[in-house]
Coordinates of C-alpha atoms in Angstrom, one line a residue:
X131 CA -2.9 -58.8 -7.2
X132 CA -1.6 -62.4 -7.6
X133 CA -1.3 -64.4 -4.4
X134 CA 1.3 -67.1 -3.7
X135 CA -1.3 -69.8 -4.2
X136 CA -2.1 -68.5 -7.7
X137 CA -5.4 -66.9 -6.8
X138 CA -6.2 -63.3 -7.5
X139 CA -7.0 -60.6 -4.9
X140 CA -8.5 -57.4 -6.2
X141 CA -7.3 -54.1 -4.7
X142 CA -8.7 -50.7 -5.5
X143 CA -6.9 -47.3 -5.5
X144 CA -8.0 -43.7 -6.0
X145 CA -6.7 -41.9 -9.0
X146 CA -6.9 -38.1 -9.1
X147 CA -5.9 -36.0 -12.1
X148 CA -6.5 -32.5 -13.4
X149 CA -9.7 -31.7 -15.2
X150 CA -9.8 -30.4 -18.7
X151 CA -10.6 -26.7 -19.0
X152 CA -13.9 -27.3 -20.7
X153 CA -15.0 -29.7 -18.0
X154 CA -14.8 -27.4 -15.0
X155 CA -11.0 -27.3 -14.7
X156 CA -10.2 -23.9 -16.2
X157 CA -10.2 -21.9 -12.9
X158 CA -8.6 -24.8 -10.9
X159 CA -5.8 -25.0 -13.4
X160 CA -5.3 -21.3 -13.7
X161 CA -5.0 -21.0 -9.9
X162 CA -2.4 -23.8 -9.9
X163 CA -4.2 -25.8 -7.2
X164 CA -2.7 -29.1 -8.2
X165 CA 0.9 -27.9 -7.9
X166 CA 0.1 -26.8 -4.4
X167 CA -1.4 -30.2 -3.5
X168 CA 1.6 -31.9 -5.1
X169 CA 3.8 -30.0 -2.6
X170 CA 1.5 -31.0 0.3
X171 CA 1.6 -34.7 -0.5
X172 CA 5.2 -35.0 -1.5
X173 CA 6.8 -32.7 1.1
X174 CA 4.7 -31.2 3.9
X175 CA 2.3 -33.9 5.0
X176 CA 5.1 -36.6 5.3
X177 CA 7.2 -34.0 7.2
X178 CA 4.3 -33.2 9.6
X179 CA 3.7 -36.9 10.3
X180 CA 7.4 -37.4 10.8
X181 CA 7.5 -34.7 13.5
X182 CA 5.0 -36.8 15.5
X183 CA 6.9 -40.0 14.8
X184 CA 10.1 -38.4 16.2
X185 CA 8.1 -37.4 19.3
X186 CA 6.8 -41.0 19.8
X187 CA 3.3 -40.5 18.5
X188 CA 1.8 -42.3 15.5
X189 CA -0.4 -39.6 13.8
X190 CA -1.7 -40.1 10.2
X191 CA -3.2 -36.9 8.8
X192 CA -4.2 -37.9 5.2
X193 CA -4.6 -41.0 3.0
X194 CA -1.3 -42.5 1.8
X195 CA -0.2 -41.1 -1.5
X196 CA 1.3 -43.9 -3.5
X197 CA 2.2 -42.0 -6.6
X198 CA 2.5 -38.3 -7.4
X199 CA 3.8 -37.2 -10.8
X200 CA 3.9 -34.3 -13.2
X201 CA 3.6 -35.6 -16.8
X202 CA 3.2 -33.4 -19.8
X203 CA 2.0 -30.5 -17.5
X204 CA -0.6 -32.8 -16.0
X205 CA -0.4 -33.7 -12.3
X206 CA -1.6 -37.2 -11.3
X207 CA -2.0 -38.8 -7.9
X208 CA -2.6 -42.3 -6.8
X209 CA -3.9 -42.8 -3.3
X210 CA -4.8 -45.7 -1.1
X211 CA -8.6 -46.4 -1.2
X212 CA -9.7 -45.5 2.3
X213 CA -12.9 -47.5 1.9
X214 CA -10.7 -50.7 2.1
X215 CA -9.9 -49.6 5.6
X216 CA -13.6 -49.0 6.3
X217 CA -13.4 -45.2 6.1
X218 CA -16.4 -43.2 4.9
X219 CA -17.9 -39.8 4.9
X220 CA -20.5 -38.9 7.4
X221 CA -23.9 -37.8 6.1
X222 CA -23.4 -34.2 5.1
X223 CA -27.2 -33.5 5.1
X224 CA -27.4 -34.4 8.8
X225 CA -24.3 -32.6 9.8
X226 CA -21.8 -33.8 12.4
X227 CA -22.9 -34.8 15.9
X228 CA -20.7 -34.0 19.0
X229 CA -18.5 -37.1 18.6
X230 CA -17.7 -36.4 15.0
X231 CA -17.0 -32.8 15.8
X232 CA -14.6 -33.8 18.6
X233 CA -12.7 -36.1 16.4
X234 CA -12.5 -33.6 13.5
X235 CA -11.3 -30.8 15.7
X236 CA -8.6 -33.0 17.2
X237 CA -7.4 -33.9 13.8
X238 CA -7.4 -30.3 12.7
X239 CA -5.4 -29.3 15.8
X240 CA -2.9 -32.1 15.0
X241 CA -2.5 -30.7 11.4
X242 CA -2.2 -27.1 12.6
X243 CA 0.3 -27.8 15.4
X244 CA 2.6 -29.8 13.1
X245 CA 2.5 -27.0 10.4
X246 CA 3.4 -24.4 13.0
X247 CA 6.3 -26.4 14.3
X248 CA 7.6 -27.1 10.8
X249 CA 7.5 -23.4 10.0
X250 CA 9.4 -22.7 13.2
X251 CA 12.1 -25.2 12.3
X252 CA 12.3 -24.6 8.5
X253 CA 11.2 -21.1 7.8
X254 CA 8.3 -19.7 5.9
X255 CA 6.3 -21.7 3.4
X256 CA 6.5 -20.8 -0.3
X257 CA 4.6 -17.9 -1.8
X258 CA 1.8 -20.2 -3.1
X259 CA 0.8 -20.7 0.5
X260 CA 0.0 -17.0 1.0
X261 CA -3.2 -17.5 -1.0
X262 CA -6.3 -19.7 -0.9
X263 CA -9.7 -19.1 -2.5
X264 CA -8.5 -15.6 -3.4
X265 CA -5.2 -15.4 -5.3
X266 CA -4.4 -11.9 -6.4
X267 CA -1.6 -13.1 -8.7
X268 CA -4.2 -14.1 -11.2
X269 CA -7.0 -12.4 -13.1
X270 CA -10.0 -12.4 -10.8
X271 CA -12.3 -10.2 -12.8
X272 CA -14.9 -13.0 -13.0
X273 CA -15.4 -12.9 -9.2
X274 CA -17.5 -9.7 -9.2
X275 CA -20.1 -11.0 -11.7
X276 CA -20.1 -14.3 -9.8
X277 CA -20.6 -12.7 -6.5
X278 CA -23.3 -10.3 -7.8
X279 CA -25.1 -13.3 -9.4
X280 CA -25.0 -15.2 -6.1
X281 CA -26.1 -12.3 -4.0
X282 CA -29.0 -11.4 -6.3
X283 CA -30.3 -15.0 -5.9
X284 CA -29.7 -14.7 -2.2
X285 CA -31.8 -11.5 -1.9
X286 CA -34.7 -13.1 -3.8
X287 CA -34.6 -16.2 -1.7
X288 CA -34.4 -14.3 1.6
X289 CA -37.6 -12.5 0.7
X290 CA -39.3 -15.9 0.5
X291 CA -38.2 -17.1 3.9
X292 CA -41.2 -15.8 5.7
X293 CA -38.9 -14.1 8.2
X294 CA -39.6 -10.9 9.9
X295 CA -35.9 -9.9 9.8
X296 CA -35.4 -10.7 6.1
X297 CA -35.4 -7.1 4.9
X298 CA -33.0 -6.1 7.8
X299 CA -30.5 -8.8 6.9
X300 CA -30.9 -8.2 3.1
X301 CA -29.7 -4.7 3.7
X302 CA -26.8 -6.0 5.8
X303 CA -25.4 -8.2 3.0
X304 CA -22.1 -6.8 1.8
X305 CA -21.7 -4.9 -1.4
X306 CA -19.1 -6.4 -3.7
X307 CA -16.6 -3.7 -2.6
X308 CA -17.1 -4.7 1.1
X309 CA -16.9 -8.4 0.2
X310 CA -13.7 -7.9 -1.8
X311 CA -12.0 -5.9 1.0
X312 CA -13.1 -8.7 3.4
X313 CA -11.5 -11.3 1.1
X314 CA -8.3 -9.3 0.7
X315 CA -8.0 -8.9 4.5
X316 CA -7.7 -12.6 4.8
X317 CA -4.4 -12.4 2.8
X318 CA -2.8 -10.3 5.5
X319 CA -2.3 -12.5 8.6
X320 CA -1.1 -10.7 11.7
X321 CA 2.6 -11.4 12.4
X322 CA 1.8 -11.0 16.1
X323 CA -0.8 -13.8 16.2
X324 CA -0.3 -17.5 16.3
X325 CA -0.4 -18.7 12.7
X326 CA -0.6 -22.1 11.0
X327 CA -1.0 -23.7 7.6
X328 CA -4.8 -23.7 7.2
X329 CA -6.5 -26.4 5.2
X330 CA -9.0 -23.8 4.0
X331 CA -11.5 -26.3 2.7
X332 CA -12.0 -28.1 6.0
X333 CA -15.6 -29.3 6.1
X334 CA -17.6 -32.5 6.2
X335 CA -16.9 -33.4 2.5
X336 CA -13.2 -33.5 3.1
X337 CA -13.1 -35.5 6.3
X338 CA -13.4 -39.3 6.5
X339 CA -14.0 -41.6 9.5
X340 CA -13.3 -45.2 10.4
X341 CA -15.4 -47.1 12.9
X342 CA -14.9 -50.1 15.2
X343 CA -17.3 -53.1 14.8
X344 CA -19.4 -51.7 17.7
X345 CA -19.9 -48.5 15.8
X346 CA -17.6 -46.4 17.9
X347 CA -15.6 -43.8 15.9
X348 CA -12.0 -45.0 15.6
X349 CA -10.0 -42.8 13.3
X350 CA -10.2 -39.6 11.2
X351 CA -8.3 -38.5 8.1
X352 CA -8.4 -35.3 6.0
X353 CA -8.7 -35.0 2.2
X354 CA -7.9 -32.4 -0.5
X355 CA -5.0 -30.1 0.2
X356 CA -5.3 -27.8 -2.8
X357 CA -5.9 -24.4 -1.2
X358 CA -3.9 -24.5 2.1
X359 CA -2.8 -21.1 3.3
X360 CA -0.7 -19.6 6.1
X361 CA -2.8 -17.6 8.6
X362 CA -4.7 -17.7 11.8
X363 CA -6.3 -21.0 12.8
X364 CA -9.5 -18.9 13.1
X365 CA -9.9 -19.3 9.4
X366 CA -10.3 -23.0 9.5
X367 CA -12.3 -22.9 12.7
X368 CA -14.8 -20.3 11.4
X369 CA -15.2 -22.2 8.1
X370 CA -15.7 -25.6 9.8
X371 CA -18.0 -24.4 12.6
X372 CA -20.2 -22.7 10.0
X373 CA -20.4 -25.6 7.6
X374 CA -20.3 -28.9 9.5
X375 CA -22.1 -29.2 12.9
X376 CA -25.7 -30.4 12.9
X377 CA -28.4 -27.9 13.6
X378 CA -28.9 -29.0 17.2
X379 CA -25.3 -28.0 18.3
X380 CA -24.0 -25.6 15.6
X381 CA -24.5 -22.6 17.9
X382 CA -25.2 -24.2 21.3
X383 CA -21.7 -25.7 21.3
X384 CA -19.9 -23.1 19.3
X385 CA -17.6 -22.0 22.1
X386 CA -17.2 -25.5 23.4
X387 CA -15.8 -26.5 20.0
X388 CA -13.1 -23.9 20.3
X389 CA -12.2 -25.1 23.7
X390 CA -11.9 -28.7 22.4
X391 CA -9.7 -27.6 19.5
X392 CA -7.5 -25.4 21.7
X393 CA -6.9 -28.2 24.3
X394 CA -5.6 -30.6 21.6
X395 CA -3.6 -27.9 19.9
X396 CA -1.7 -27.1 23.1
X397 CA -1.1 -30.8 23.8
X398 CA 0.3 -31.3 20.3
X399 CA 2.5 -28.1 20.3
X400 CA 4.0 -29.2 23.6
X401 CA 4.8 -32.8 22.5
X402 CA 6.4 -31.4 19.3
X403 CA 8.6 -29.0 21.2
X404 CA 7.2 -25.8 19.9
X405 CA 9.5 -23.0 21.3
X406 CA 7.4 -19.9 20.6
X407 CA 4.6 -18.7 22.8
X408 CA 1.7 -21.3 23.1
X409 CA -1.5 -19.5 22.0
X410 CA -4.0 -19.0 24.8
X411 CA -7.7 -19.9 24.5
X412 CA -8.4 -16.1 24.8
X413 CA -6.2 -15.4 21.8
X414 CA -7.9 -18.0 19.6
X415 CA -11.3 -16.5 20.5
X416 CA -10.0 -13.0 19.8
X417 CA -8.7 -14.1 16.3
X418 CA -12.2 -15.4 15.5
X419 CA -13.5 -11.8 15.9
X420 CA -10.6 -10.3 13.9
X421 CA -11.8 -8.7 10.6
X422 CA -8.9 -10.5 8.8
X423 CA -10.7 -13.8 9.3
X424 CA -14.4 -13.0 8.6
X425 CA -14.2 -14.1 5.0
X426 CA -14.3 -17.8 5.8
X427 CA -17.5 -17.6 7.8
X428 CA -19.4 -15.5 5.2
X429 CA -18.1 -17.4 2.1
X430 CA -19.3 -20.6 3.8
X431 CA -22.8 -19.1 4.3
X432 CA -23.2 -18.2 0.7
X433 CA -21.5 -21.2 -0.9
X434 CA -20.7 -24.3 1.1
X435 CA -23.6 -24.3 3.6
X436 CA -26.4 -24.2 0.9
X437 CA -24.5 -26.7 -1.3
X438 CA -23.8 -29.0 1.6
X439 CA -27.4 -29.1 2.7
X440 CA -28.8 -29.5 -0.8
X441 CA -29.8 -33.1 -1.7
X442 CA -27.8 -34.4 -4.6
X443 CA -29.5 -34.4 -8.0
X444 CA -28.3 -34.5 -11.6
X445 CA -27.8 -30.7 -11.8
X446 CA -26.4 -30.0 -8.3
X447 CA -22.7 -29.5 -9.1
X448 CA -20.6 -26.6 -7.9
X449 CA -20.1 -25.5 -11.6
X450 CA -23.8 -25.4 -12.2
X451 CA -24.4 -23.5 -8.9
X452 CA -22.3 -20.6 -10.2
X453 CA -23.8 -20.5 -13.7
X454 CA -25.5 -17.1 -14.6
X455 CA -28.2 -18.7 -16.7
X456 CA -31.6 -20.1 -15.9
X457 CA -30.3 -23.5 -14.9
X458 CA -27.9 -21.9 -12.3
X459 CA -30.6 -19.5 -11.1
X460 CA -33.1 -22.3 -10.5
X461 CA -30.5 -24.4 -8.7
X462 CA -29.5 -21.5 -6.4
X463 CA -33.1 -20.7 -5.6
X464 CA -33.7 -24.3 -4.7
X465 CA -30.6 -24.3 -2.5
X466 CA -31.3 -20.9 -0.9
X467 CA -34.9 -21.8 -0.1
X468 CA -34.2 -25.3 1.1
X469 CA -36.0 -25.4 4.6
X470 CA -33.0 -27.2 6.2
X471 CA -30.6 -24.4 4.9
X472 CA -33.0 -21.6 5.8
X473 CA -33.4 -22.8 9.4
X474 CA -29.7 -22.9 10.0
X475 CA -28.6 -19.8 8.1
X476 CA -31.1 -17.6 9.9
X477 CA -29.5 -18.5 13.2
X478 CA -26.0 -18.1 11.7
X479 CA -26.7 -14.7 10.4
X480 CA -28.1 -13.5 13.7
X481 CA -25.2 -15.1 15.6
X482 CA -22.5 -13.6 13.5
X483 CA -24.1 -10.2 13.4
X484 CA -24.5 -10.1 17.1
X485 CA -20.8 -10.8 17.5
X486 CA -19.9 -8.1 15.0
X487 CA -18.3 -10.7 12.7
X488 CA -20.8 -9.9 9.9
X489 CA -20.6 -6.1 10.3
X490 CA -19.3 -5.4 6.8
X491 CA -19.4 -1.6 7.2
X492 CA -16.1 -2.2 9.1
X493 CA -14.5 -2.6 5.6
X494 CA -15.7 0.8 4.3

């Protein structure tokens, strides 16, 4: 950038484009995730922020999208570089402390509230937003082999956990049929419940924070809107509360997190003039037990939690994690026997089973 005095100022931007099929983009491109994100950045996110602006609040939900284009069937985005505003990700290996959880849940509630008000004022979202990780409009035959490969590694790893309940919980892991019915249930949100546009990939890697000079947390923004889906906010809550809090508070403060989220949700719905019934705290808790929403907690336990707690190395990509060969198996076994993961997932399994959330025989 050329200044008035003739000197140069360097400015950075973030460029995002579609991957080639042979470089991990095949499934992403087949599921049309980029077209959905194009709708989010060009239409819905600006509309959500404008709802707050009209109400007299300045709420930014995501980084500024400076360019969004479809060129020769390739979708490209240009974003502001949030690092220039001192935004950064928190340490995913440590997990979020209470302050980061509070700020994240407030931002999630702001996003959810605006999406509900927008739907009330403008009608239902397009068909694309009925689907997320699972999109039954496409050939999903690969999912069974992928699931069986993952669960086979999980079984082997659990046997090495030196856990007296290992065999009991191995037997409770869902068959593919149970898992598939659980996934399909997530595509049928209750019309009688409070529903929102879920982010559906709301975890530590997709949240950035800015801090004041004294280290105090100042602002929070969300990233990656490729798999947003209409449904109960319990989907995002279960996913986030399973993947992102640190081990000291993940279960201890579980119910407190829901209270924090609900309080901000109600505040935002009211300021935005939501005319339908405001969801009660009781109803949010009830939805978290509903079998329609279990998928997001279990999928997190077998995918995002082990990946999120695994220290980065040259082989630790999501693509390699799903590979059926020796490289994939070795990576999964490292992740599933990682002491940090084992410690947390033991408690998560016990917690969700005791609440009936992981009772997969309910899908038989």
